[in-house]
XYZ file of C-alpha atoms in Angstrom:
420
model
C 0.000 0.000 0.000
C 1.181 3.500 -0.756
C 0.728 6.408 1.623
C 1.154 10.009 0.651
C 3.481 12.148 2.692
C 2.877 15.851 2.307
C 6.585 16.407 1.888
C 7.838 13.270 0.227
C 5.219 12.338 -2.380
C 4.266 8.668 -2.407
C 6.090 6.310 -0.069
C 5.226 2.884 1.271
C 4.178 2.996 4.911
C 6.728 0.342 5.863
C 9.499 2.593 4.516
C 8.157 5.653 6.278
C 7.922 3.842 9.614
C 11.697 3.415 9.574
C 11.907 7.181 9.861
C 9.120 7.737 12.376
C 11.093 10.298 14.319
C 11.806 12.577 11.356
C 8.754 12.290 9.113
C 6.701 15.474 9.330
C 3.470 16.976 8.053
C 3.909 19.258 5.073
C 2.462 22.709 5.625
C 5.326 22.970 7.962
C 7.187 20.421 9.961
C 5.782 19.673 13.387
C 6.606 22.751 15.524
C 9.396 22.466 18.053
C 7.845 20.988 21.215
C 7.866 23.071 24.371
C 9.339 20.024 26.101
C 11.351 17.505 24.073
C 9.848 14.092 23.394
C 12.414 11.490 22.395
C 11.266 9.259 19.555
C 10.020 5.930 20.861
C 9.834 7.035 24.511
C 6.222 8.217 24.476
C 3.840 5.290 24.874
C 0.532 6.124 23.222
C -1.219 3.052 24.559
C -3.992 3.615 27.035
C -3.793 1.418 30.104
C -5.581 -1.746 29.020
C -6.048 -0.156 25.583
C -9.262 -1.338 23.969
C -7.813 -2.047 20.530
C -10.608 -4.523 19.849
C -13.652 -2.515 21.073
C -14.525 -5.103 23.735
C -15.549 -2.517 26.378
C -14.117 -5.005 28.887
C -12.208 -3.815 31.951
C -9.227 -5.461 33.606
C -10.838 -4.585 36.957
C -13.773 -5.778 39.024
C -16.646 -3.312 39.171
C -18.688 -2.434 42.282
C -20.583 -5.476 43.608
C -22.546 -3.713 46.364
C -22.829 -0.074 45.162
C -22.967 1.203 48.730
C -21.707 4.709 47.887
C -22.877 7.041 45.128
C -21.274 10.445 44.530
C -22.500 13.037 42.031
C -21.159 16.259 40.572
C -23.134 18.605 38.311
C -21.736 21.125 35.825
C -23.618 24.220 34.546
C -27.002 23.555 32.974
C -26.805 22.918 29.253
C -23.243 21.575 29.402
C -22.474 18.097 28.114
C -19.936 15.612 29.483
C -18.514 13.029 27.073
C -17.299 9.440 27.212
C -14.944 8.768 30.149
C -11.495 7.270 29.557
C -8.910 6.231 32.135
C -5.143 6.297 32.511
C -2.803 3.919 34.333
C -3.119 5.876 37.581
C -6.919 5.665 37.555
C -7.548 9.284 36.620
C -10.421 10.039 34.242
C -10.376 12.097 31.069
C -13.533 13.288 29.391
C -14.617 16.114 27.153
C -16.738 18.944 28.506
C -18.729 21.185 26.178
C -20.340 24.378 27.378
C -23.798 25.207 26.115
C -23.819 27.634 23.189
C -26.241 30.581 23.384
C -29.245 29.949 21.150
C -28.809 33.341 19.478
C -25.196 32.546 18.491
C -24.551 32.389 14.725
C -23.969 28.867 13.440
C -20.436 29.251 12.083
C -19.077 32.467 13.568
C -16.219 31.527 15.858
C -15.362 34.989 17.143
C -16.818 36.330 20.395
C -18.704 33.150 21.324
C -18.072 32.109 24.912
C -18.805 28.400 24.323
C -15.833 26.080 24.689
C -15.179 22.374 24.332
C -12.577 21.418 26.926
C -11.062 18.303 28.442
C -11.378 17.531 32.120
C -8.896 15.438 34.084
C -10.546 13.984 37.186
C -9.517 11.947 40.210
C -12.885 10.409 40.983
C -15.093 13.505 40.891
C -12.299 15.875 41.938
C -11.221 18.055 39.027
C -7.435 18.012 38.687
C -7.078 20.049 35.525
C -9.097 21.586 32.730
C -7.571 21.794 29.261
C -9.101 24.403 26.992
C -6.270 26.054 25.050
C -3.668 24.227 22.961
C -0.776 25.909 21.168
C -1.975 27.854 18.134
C -5.625 26.782 18.456
C -7.899 28.665 20.822
C -10.703 26.205 21.482
C -12.647 28.798 23.393
C -13.721 30.164 19.978
C -15.720 27.226 18.683
C -19.360 27.414 17.661
C -21.613 24.446 17.125
C -19.138 21.905 18.499
C -20.574 18.726 19.975
C -17.438 17.401 21.639
C -14.059 16.039 20.693
C -12.175 12.903 19.841
C -9.471 12.113 22.358
C -7.234 9.431 23.760
C -5.657 8.936 27.179
C -1.990 7.959 27.174
C -0.510 5.882 29.971
C 2.524 8.155 30.390
C 0.478 11.316 30.818
C 0.230 12.429 27.176
C -3.209 13.243 25.866
C -4.262 13.363 22.222
C -7.025 15.737 21.185
C -8.784 16.309 17.875
C -11.210 19.254 17.644
C -14.410 18.523 15.751
C -16.019 20.600 13.001
C -17.025 23.474 13.071
C -13.695 24.519 14.489
C -11.501 27.521 15.140
C -10.195 29.017 11.883
C -8.085 31.733 13.403
C -4.680 30.143 12.683
C -5.278 26.615 11.461
C -7.328 27.261 8.305
C -8.918 24.158 6.789
C -6.878 21.753 8.897
C -7.094 19.696 12.058
C -4.569 19.771 14.847
C -3.542 16.915 17.139
C -1.999 18.013 20.420
C 0.111 16.061 22.889
C -0.232 17.465 26.380
C 1.904 16.527 29.358
C 0.484 15.784 32.812
C 1.364 19.311 33.894
C -0.754 20.806 31.082
C 2.175 21.846 28.869
C 1.760 21.243 25.135
C 4.621 18.932 24.142
C 3.903 19.127 20.422
C 1.118 19.613 17.926
C 0.803 18.235 14.398
C -1.205 19.688 11.507
C -3.253 17.387 9.278
C -4.678 18.212 5.834
C -8.227 17.036 6.439
C -11.525 18.778 7.126
C -13.795 15.966 8.358
C -14.517 14.746 11.864
C -12.167 12.108 13.185
C -11.340 9.567 15.858
C -8.020 8.514 17.305
C -6.782 5.008 17.996
C -3.419 3.488 18.813
C -1.866 0.733 16.745
C -0.395 -2.385 18.387
C 3.035 -0.968 17.436
C 2.455 2.217 19.435
C 1.732 4.735 16.647
C -1.375 6.912 16.607
C -4.033 6.609 13.903
C -6.306 9.542 13.182
C -9.278 8.048 11.374
C -11.696 10.277 9.476
C -15.378 9.925 8.705
C -14.851 9.854 4.938
C -12.385 6.984 4.979
C -9.014 8.751 5.089
C -6.553 8.022 7.871
C -3.269 9.522 9.004
C -0.587 7.954 11.180
C 1.550 9.826 13.693
C 4.591 8.607 15.564
C 4.769 9.026 19.373
C 6.952 12.086 18.760
C 4.360 13.730 16.488
C 5.943 12.870 13.138
C 3.425 12.404 10.323
C 3.984 8.933 8.855
C 1.636 9.475 5.934
C -2.010 9.142 4.947
C -4.126 6.503 3.249
C -7.686 6.224 1.968
C -9.652 3.158 3.035
C -12.401 4.057 0.570
C -15.021 3.577 3.278
C -17.112 6.329 4.822
C -17.731 5.493 8.466
C -19.011 6.879 11.744
C -18.036 3.770 13.694
C -15.064 3.001 15.920
C -12.500 0.864 14.047
C -11.032 -2.245 15.695
C -7.794 -4.146 15.184
C -8.005 -7.689 13.840
C -4.329 -8.571 14.282
C -1.011 -6.876 13.615
C -1.525 -3.997 11.192
C -5.039 -5.001 10.092
C -7.835 -2.570 10.882
C -11.510 -3.591 10.690
C -13.783 -0.738 9.651
C -17.554 -0.583 9.170
C -19.100 1.363 6.313
C -21.816 3.913 6.980
C -24.365 3.660 4.179
C -27.713 2.116 3.276
C -25.820 -0.841 1.838
C -23.589 -1.830 4.728
C -20.166 -3.382 4.472
C -17.244 -4.391 6.701
C -13.665 -4.479 5.492
C -10.243 -5.535 6.744
C -7.656 -2.922 5.810
C -3.932 -3.655 6.153
C -2.014 -0.482 6.993
C 0.816 -1.456 4.635
C -0.924 -3.548 1.964
C -4.376 -1.987 1.652
C -7.768 -3.695 1.600
C -7.630 -7.435 2.313
C -11.315 -8.318 2.087
C -14.781 -6.799 2.207
C -18.053 -8.274 3.445
C -21.337 -6.789 2.216
C -24.729 -7.242 3.768
C -28.278 -6.135 3.138
C -29.036 -2.976 5.066
C -26.750 -0.740 7.082
C -24.213 -1.629 9.760
C -25.703 -0.679 13.138
C -22.740 -0.497 15.544
C -18.957 -0.652 15.812
C -17.257 -3.992 15.102
C -15.857 -6.043 17.995
C -12.934 -8.464 17.599
C -12.804 -11.558 19.826
C -9.729 -13.440 21.040
C -9.988 -15.892 18.121
C -9.988 -12.913 15.692
C -13.640 -13.405 14.800
C -15.532 -10.171 14.151
C -18.982 -9.337 15.558
C -21.275 -6.513 14.476
C -24.996 -5.819 14.143
C -27.012 -4.830 11.090
C -30.040 -2.556 10.866
C -31.972 -5.572 9.599
C -31.801 -6.948 13.150
C -28.998 -9.531 13.038
C -25.803 -10.039 15.009
C -23.183 -11.264 12.525
C -19.967 -13.156 13.203
C -17.242 -13.235 10.560
C -14.168 -15.455 10.453
C -10.768 -13.682 10.248
C -10.846 -14.114 6.442
C -14.142 -12.235 6.160
C -16.388 -15.276 5.597
C -19.692 -15.449 7.466
C -19.402 -17.857 10.413
C -22.909 -17.388 11.804
C -25.631 -14.833 12.346
C -28.550 -14.658 14.773
C -31.679 -12.539 14.564
C -32.260 -10.272 17.574
C -34.857 -7.854 16.214
C -34.854 -4.386 14.683
C -34.490 -1.171 16.608
C -31.710 1.040 17.897
C -28.439 -0.796 18.578
C -25.608 0.581 20.703
C -21.979 -0.570 20.745
C -21.545 -4.042 22.248
C -19.334 -5.498 24.957
C -17.444 -8.790 24.901
C -16.934 -10.895 28.037
C -13.777 -12.912 28.698
C -15.472 -16.147 27.595
C -16.423 -14.604 24.232
C -20.072 -13.941 25.074
C -21.287 -10.864 23.214
C -23.524 -8.442 25.177
C -25.722 -6.586 22.690
C -27.836 -3.536 23.686
C -30.982 -3.132 21.548
C -33.402 -0.404 22.638
C -34.277 -1.272 26.269
C -32.954 -4.856 26.132
C -29.690 -6.715 26.562
C -28.988 -9.905 24.600
C -26.197 -12.315 25.538
C -24.983 -14.402 22.578
C -22.479 -17.240 22.972
C -19.303 -17.575 20.839
C -21.174 -20.248 18.862
C -24.026 -17.901 17.984
C -26.616 -19.222 20.460
C -28.820 -16.904 22.517
C -27.778 -17.397 26.161
C -30.299 -14.972 27.642
C -32.340 -11.843 26.945
C -33.474 -9.257 29.471
C -35.593 -6.118 29.186
C -34.443 -3.296 31.480
C -36.857 -0.378 31.849
C -38.488 1.296 28.863
C -35.797 3.649 27.546
C -32.750 3.124 25.363
C -29.845 1.559 27.249
C -26.257 2.786 27.225
C -23.456 0.749 25.702
C -22.576 -1.743 28.447
C -19.261 -2.296 30.188
C -18.088 -5.724 31.390
C -15.721 -6.317 34.312
C -13.054 -9.006 34.453
C -15.459 -11.510 36.072
C -18.144 -10.993 33.435
C -20.501 -8.746 35.409
C -22.345 -6.288 33.157
C -23.015 -2.607 33.827
C -25.455 -0.390 31.928
C -27.880 2.503 32.495
C -31.035 3.909 30.981
C -33.521 6.763 31.463
C -36.209 4.531 32.990
C -34.003 1.896 34.583
C -31.345 3.952 36.340
C -27.956 2.249 36.782
C -28.016 -1.548 36.697
C -25.470 -4.322 37.345
C -26.142 -7.871 36.099
C -24.216 -11.093 36.491
C -22.870 -12.815 33.397
C -25.995 -15.013 33.526
C -28.285 -11.977 33.335
C -29.361 -11.864 37.006
C -29.617 -8.481 38.704
C -26.932 -7.747 41.308
C -28.025 -4.224 42.114
C -29.942 -1.243 40.751
C -29.800 2.504 41.482
C -32.540 4.930 40.511
C -33.964 6.031 38.214
C -34.260 9.742 39.008
C -35.710 12.739 37.185
C -32.558 13.724 35.305
C -32.404 13.372 31.516
C -29.554 12.835 29.085
C -27.596 10.095 27.375
C -25.604 7.737 29.614
C -21.951 6.805 29.064
C -19.962 4.669 31.475
C -16.600 3.037 32.140
C -14.876 0.795 34.704
C -11.648 2.693 35.344
C -10.587 1.728 38.878
C -11.143 -1.422 40.970
C -14.551 -1.449 42.618
C -15.728 1.745 40.878
C -18.092 2.626 38.041
C -17.854 6.102 36.499
C -20.795 7.481 34.499
C -21.764 10.674 32.724
C -25.285 11.797 31.897
C -25.823 15.180 30.326
C -24.116 17.727 32.562
C -23.402 15.465 35.537
C -20.787 12.916 36.543
C -21.598 9.995 38.840
C -19.250 7.686 40.732
C -20.581 4.373 42.102
C -18.349 2.334 44.408
C -18.341 -0.222 47.198
């Protein structure tokens, strides 16, 4: 596969990776960092990095839920998906409400600001809102950010569109921020679409864009090149093995493909109807995903259909995968547990509202939340361990198991910590 470097024309990715520390993005080279980062010393990997989208924690979650703490931010604000670092701190995006009279795309003189919060439990350690040449306090219409927590204290951040145009023009900027809040480096990327970030098993950083283009950065911020997967997607990619990325197409005619970062597309699987959630890769390299037609599909590593099971149509969320390979599928107000062989193990309705994407702890206990169910913990067999709420608050739930015995959740403008 050939990747285009903005300086060097067309080069194979394998060649460019030999020069990870010196490859740079074109408009200018990556600016001199305020603190030096030696090539290869910055570990991008999140603690227990979820390369395979399993939503499975290395920790036990709360089994008794005897203590619940809450913290609310100003009305109209929105807290994003929580992520954790190796010390158990929590990173999440925080978007202020934008005044209703604010113009849609005018970035000057608008007080709204997407920021990142670094929390120890519910205690705010730091708030990141300004990075190098980009003033994120001048963003209108933003609905959050794409970000990644690094185990050595570096944070990656990708502003979403619409974005500040004051110095970056039609580009995106990725920032690496040290634990003391200092910007170590920032890299400019020639793309204008929303993106996500994900580490590779080799420790580089992929910036993956909605319209199918991806860029790769080294841990020191060097731009290793770009490639086009040819697949428009809004879903989280997952790694199959080595350099192979599994991506799900976003269209009325859904498709899944395996894309080798050096060799290009390896295979593509097409199905009737759209893909409904992000793909999950199991320990045997089988791939699970749902379709809008109501099926959970399982593909072999070569892209051939292994089995599929009908669950019903509705609104799917991203799935979780237990240690034994059981897939936990949220569909509207229900959870389905499907065995590695494609058999329905159990099905449980929880309240009346749409459930959050579940999290699974190391013993297979399942955690989810919904507007009519509150916060719920089930055993791996589908039996209820405990339940909290519901209350009168509204908003979409997002949750994560970041420290032993604790469950961290966000809903609208509030953060909730449940622990034993």
